[in-house]
Amino acid sequence: GQQLNQSPQSMFIQEGEDVSMNCTSSSIFNTWLWYKQDPGEGPVLLIALYKAGELTSNGRLTAQFGITRKDSFLNISASIPSDVGIYFCAGRGAGSYQLTFGKGTKLSVIP
Amino acid sequence: DAGITQSPRHKVTETGTPVTLRCHQTENHRYMYWYRQDPGHGLRLIHYSYGVKDTDKGEVSDGYSVSRSKTEDFLLTLESATSSQTSVYFCAISKGQGQNTEAFFGQGTRLTVV
């Protein structure tokens, strides 16, 4: 089946720093989604991407759909303590109802 | 918040007993999904439904069954619970494919099998 490699697995950053994380796929995806999960909660959708090369922002968050359609990137600018959580990428291949999820990037922000 | 309610939110059960988890939506979305989340594995799809009485298996379906008799309800049943099924279970809904593929998640059910 389709597999997603998400990196890094975890990161510790200082408040105010920028953050980058990415996902790569073994196959082509038509849709990339980025979620954030807080402890004890379900994942919450941050950004959705539907076209190769697409760059979309949501406040301090920016995500890109890679040109090869096999990767996606999420950047967070000027991190704040409430950015702490686990970030997941998810992708959907052509003709599929299903989303495949990465294993997540755990973000810790040091005040 | 997407109108998704999972019940129960927490459950402890004994090995070998049947368990049913419920997902209820008020969005009238066609597609519903059950995922499990475990450390080191992320979210893995158990079963999904693409309409009333239309269901299919995901990547980790062994030991689980589902039913969808109404658009708004999707039930996940563990026929005979095992310790390996201790996990956090999430229900998700989506309108469909393409631009409507965004999935929205419930708050999860933490299941412990002892």
Tab-separated table of C-alpha atoms in Angstrom:
chain	number	residue	atom	x	y	z
A	1	GLY	CA	0.000	0.000	0.000
A	2	GLN	CA	0.897	3.651	-0.063
A	3	GLN	CA	3.381	4.842	2.522
A	4	LEU	CA	4.195	8.266	3.841
A	5	ASN	CA	7.472	9.227	5.465
A	6	GLN	CA	7.129	12.242	7.701
A	7	SER	CA	10.130	14.051	9.157
A	8	PRO	CA	11.377	14.999	11.561
A	9	GLN	CA	9.738	12.742	14.145
A	10	SER	CA	10.157	15.396	16.813
A	11	MET	CA	11.633	18.840	17.235
A	12	PHE	CA	12.399	21.240	20.045
A	13	ILE	CA	12.535	24.899	19.097
A	14	GLN	CA	12.734	28.261	20.788
A	15	GLU	CA	9.679	30.473	20.788
A	16	GLY	CA	9.860	32.833	17.810
A	17	GLU	CA	11.754	30.422	15.563
A	18	ASP	CA	10.450	29.155	12.253
A	19	VAL	CA	9.651	25.454	11.799
A	20	SER	CA	9.711	23.200	8.743
A	21	MET	CA	8.496	19.652	8.368
A	22	ASN	CA	7.815	17.489	5.354
A	23	CYS	CA	6.252	14.325	4.028
A	24	THR	CA	7.314	12.158	1.141
A	25	SER	CA	5.331	9.434	-0.556
A	26	SER	CA	6.268	6.312	-2.468
A	27	SER	CA	3.503	7.098	-4.957
A	28	ILE	CA	1.720	10.068	-6.485
A	29	PHE	CA	-0.961	11.810	-4.450
A	30	ASN	CA	-3.766	14.048	-5.689
A	31	THR	CA	-4.473	15.621	-2.322
A	32	TRP	CA	-2.324	16.604	0.617
A	33	LEU	CA	-3.748	17.563	3.999
A	34	TRP	CA	-2.032	18.834	7.136
A	35	TYR	CA	-3.517	18.281	10.601
A	36	LYS	CA	-2.604	19.273	14.141
A	37	GLN	CA	-3.460	17.145	17.170
A	38	ASP	CA	-3.488	18.412	20.746
A	39	PRO	CA	-3.250	15.932	23.653
A	40	GLY	CA	-6.508	14.089	24.241
A	41	GLU	CA	-8.133	15.533	21.140
A	42	GLY	CA	-8.771	14.472	17.570
A	43	PRO	CA	-6.716	15.845	14.658
A	44	VAL	CA	-7.832	19.244	13.385
A	45	LEU	CA	-7.427	20.180	9.733
A	46	LEU	CA	-4.991	23.049	9.135
A	47	ILE	CA	-4.439	23.217	5.379
A	48	ALA	CA	-5.676	21.335	2.303
A	49	LEU	CA	-3.756	21.193	-1.008
A	50	TYR	CA	-5.162	19.945	-4.323
A	51	LYS	CA	-2.741	20.968	-7.104
A	52	ALA	CA	0.919	20.239	-7.747
A	53	GLY	CA	2.959	23.347	-6.917
A	54	GLU	CA	0.140	24.887	-4.885
A	55	LEU	CA	1.230	27.084	-1.987
A	56	THR	CA	-1.409	27.812	0.657
A	57	SER	CA	-1.261	29.827	3.865
A	58	ASN	CA	-3.350	29.808	7.019
A	59	GLY	CA	-2.100	32.541	9.315
A	60	ARG	CA	1.476	31.722	10.287
A	61	LEU	CA	1.245	28.340	8.572
A	62	THR	CA	2.229	27.751	4.955
A	63	ALA	CA	2.069	24.449	3.117
A	64	GLN	CA	3.125	23.408	-0.359
A	65	PHE	CA	2.110	20.587	-2.672
A	66	GLY	CA	5.343	19.335	-4.253
A	67	ILE	CA	5.801	19.517	-8.026
A	68	THR	CA	6.485	15.777	-8.226
A	69	ARG	CA	3.193	15.146	-6.363
A	70	LYS	CA	5.134	12.864	-4.047
A	71	ASP	CA	5.871	15.353	-1.301
A	72	SER	CA	4.509	18.203	0.767
A	73	PHE	CA	5.950	20.728	3.195
A	74	LEU	CA	4.565	22.619	6.177
A	75	ASN	CA	6.212	25.729	7.558
A	76	ILE	CA	5.289	27.558	10.754
A	77	SER	CA	6.667	31.049	11.174
A	78	ALA	CA	7.434	32.781	14.458
A	79	SER	CA	6.397	29.837	16.639
A	80	ILE	CA	4.439	30.412	19.843
A	81	PRO	CA	3.764	28.083	22.806
A	82	SER	CA	0.299	27.106	21.540
A	83	ASP	CA	1.906	25.601	18.418
A	84	VAL	CA	2.912	22.640	20.602
A	85	GLY	CA	1.341	19.412	19.420
A	86	ILE	CA	1.656	16.663	16.867
A	87	TYR	CA	1.421	17.573	13.187
A	88	PHE	CA	0.279	14.972	10.676
A	89	CYS	CA	0.380	14.955	6.928
A	90	ALA	CA	-2.141	12.923	4.977
A	91	GLY	CA	-2.414	12.132	1.312
A	92	ARG	CA	-4.932	10.626	-1.076
A	93	GLY	CA	-4.066	8.862	-4.302
A	94	ALA	CA	-6.039	8.979	-7.529
A	95	GLY	CA	-9.319	7.059	-7.418
A	96	SER	CA	-9.072	6.345	-3.708
A	97	TYR	CA	-11.517	7.207	-0.933
A	98	GLN	CA	-8.853	6.667	1.656
A	99	LEU	CA	-6.331	8.961	3.262
A	100	THR	CA	-2.876	7.682	4.187
A	101	PHE	CA	-1.318	9.374	7.214
A	102	GLY	CA	2.267	10.068	8.157
A	103	LYS	CA	3.402	9.087	11.641
A	104	GLY	CA	3.504	12.658	12.829
A	105	THR	CA	5.965	15.341	13.908
A	106	LYS	CA	5.882	16.185	17.603
A	107	LEU	CA	6.630	19.867	18.105
A	108	SER	CA	7.798	21.309	21.412
A	109	VAL	CA	8.248	25.057	21.839
A	110	ILE	CA	10.549	26.356	24.536
A	111	PRO	CA	9.388	29.741	25.877
B	1	ASP	CA	-16.451	22.030	15.062
B	2	ALA	CA	-17.645	19.277	12.778
B	3	GLY	CA	-20.736	17.602	14.237
B	4	ILE	CA	-19.157	14.292	15.201
B	5	THR	CA	-19.814	12.547	18.489
B	6	GLN	CA	-18.013	9.411	19.582
B	7	SER	CA	-19.239	7.265	22.432
B	8	PRO	CA	-18.063	6.178	24.837
B	9	ARG	CA	-15.039	8.450	25.287
B	10	HIS	CA	-13.319	5.938	27.551
B	11	LYS	CA	-13.832	2.238	28.074
B	12	VAL	CA	-12.068	-0.555	29.914
B	13	THR	CA	-13.053	-4.072	28.957
B	14	GLU	CA	-11.858	-7.599	29.513
B	15	THR	CA	-10.142	-9.805	26.983
B	16	GLY	CA	-12.627	-11.875	25.023
B	17	THR	CA	-15.624	-9.598	25.466
B	18	PRO	CA	-17.382	-7.891	22.561
B	19	VAL	CA	-17.176	-4.107	22.370
B	20	THR	CA	-19.050	-1.633	20.189
B	21	LEU	CA	-17.976	1.948	19.608
B	22	ARG	CA	-20.375	4.451	18.122
B	23	CYS	CA	-19.818	7.403	15.827
B	24	HIS	CA	-22.671	9.823	15.204
B	25	GLN	CA	-22.562	12.724	12.735
B	26	THR	CA	-24.941	15.596	12.126
B	27	GLU	CA	-23.304	16.759	8.851
B	28	ASN	CA	-25.019	14.282	6.498
B	29	HIS	CA	-21.609	13.407	5.004
B	30	ARG	CA	-21.508	10.353	2.798
B	31	TYR	CA	-18.180	8.916	3.935
B	32	MET	CA	-17.288	7.736	7.423
B	33	TYR	CA	-14.072	6.154	8.661
B	34	TRP	CA	-12.685	4.392	11.697
B	35	TYR	CA	-8.999	4.820	12.521
B	36	ARG	CA	-6.860	3.607	15.368
B	37	GLN	CA	-3.937	5.576	16.710
B	38	ASP	CA	-0.967	3.933	18.376
B	39	PRO	CA	2.448	5.285	19.349
B	40	GLY	CA	4.895	4.899	16.477
B	41	HIS	CA	2.171	4.064	13.955
B	42	GLY	CA	0.210	7.249	13.510
B	43	LEU	CA	-3.356	6.856	12.287
B	44	ARG	CA	-4.278	3.622	10.549
B	45	LEU	CA	-7.527	2.975	8.745
B	46	ILE	CA	-9.634	0.088	10.080
B	47	HIS	CA	-12.816	0.279	7.991
B	48	TYR	CA	-14.684	2.892	6.066
B	49	SER	CA	-18.152	3.424	4.661
B	50	TYR	CA	-19.186	5.135	1.436
B	51	GLY	CA	-22.901	4.990	2.082
B	52	VAL	CA	-25.623	3.262	4.054
B	53	LYS	CA	-24.812	-0.452	4.200
B	54	ASP	CA	-21.734	0.115	2.008
B	55	THR	CA	-18.502	-0.591	3.840
B	56	ASP	CA	-14.999	-1.750	3.028
B	57	LYS	CA	-11.839	-2.807	4.807
B	58	GLY	CA	-8.862	-0.638	5.595
B	59	GLU	CA	-5.307	-1.693	6.288
B	60	VAL	CA	-5.871	-3.065	9.827
B	61	SER	CA	-9.345	-4.610	9.661
B	62	ASP	CA	-8.666	-8.016	11.236
B	63	GLY	CA	-10.685	-8.487	14.432
B	64	TYR	CA	-13.049	-5.609	13.639
B	65	SER	CA	-16.425	-5.319	11.968
B	66	VAL	CA	-18.558	-2.299	11.137
B	67	SER	CA	-22.138	-1.468	10.339
B	68	ARG	CA	-23.877	1.548	8.917
B	69	SER	CA	-27.668	1.304	8.929
B	70	LYS	CA	-28.222	5.068	8.836
B	71	THR	CA	-26.270	7.919	7.262
B	72	GLU	CA	-25.534	9.444	10.645
B	73	ASP	CA	-24.270	6.379	12.527
B	74	PHE	CA	-21.210	4.195	11.987
B	75	LEU	CA	-20.537	1.430	14.502
B	76	LEU	CA	-17.244	-0.324	15.100
B	77	THR	CA	-17.390	-3.738	16.799
B	78	LEU	CA	-14.590	-5.737	18.303
B	79	GLU	CA	-16.023	-9.242	18.229
B	80	SER	CA	-13.696	-10.565	20.936
B	81	ALA	CA	-11.418	-7.907	22.340
B	82	THR	CA	-7.689	-8.606	22.671
B	83	SER	CA	-4.951	-6.654	24.413
B	84	SER	CA	-3.507	-5.683	21.008
B	85	GLN	CA	-6.693	-3.716	20.400
B	86	THR	CA	-5.937	-1.364	23.265
B	87	SER	CA	-5.736	1.938	21.416
B	88	VAL	CA	-7.334	5.287	20.780
B	89	TYR	CA	-10.046	5.039	18.133
B	90	PHE	CA	-11.053	7.964	15.960
B	91	CYS	CA	-14.040	8.359	13.741
B	92	ALA	CA	-13.800	10.694	10.753
B	93	ILE	CA	-16.227	11.951	8.122
B	94	SER	CA	-15.855	13.473	4.678
B	95	LYS	CA	-18.119	14.533	1.838
B	96	GLY	CA	-16.227	12.462	-0.718
B	97	GLN	CA	-13.424	12.692	-3.227
B	98	GLY	CA	-11.633	15.549	-4.935
B	99	GLN	CA	-12.233	18.941	-3.382
B	100	ASN	CA	-14.431	17.271	-0.780
B	101	THR	CA	-11.821	14.871	0.505
B	102	GLU	CA	-11.064	16.777	3.689
B	103	ALA	CA	-11.699	14.496	6.642
B	104	PHE	CA	-12.948	15.811	9.970
B	105	PHE	CA	-12.312	13.877	13.146
B	106	GLY	CA	-14.177	13.155	16.349
B	107	GLN	CA	-12.555	13.472	19.759
B	108	GLY	CA	-11.660	9.821	20.043
B	109	THR	CA	-12.436	6.823	22.241
B	110	ARG	CA	-9.719	5.479	24.476
B	111	LEU	CA	-10.161	1.710	24.768
B	112	THR	CA	-8.210	-0.413	27.220
B	113	VAL	CA	-8.433	-4.203	27.020
B	114	VAL	CA	-7.243	-5.927	30.210
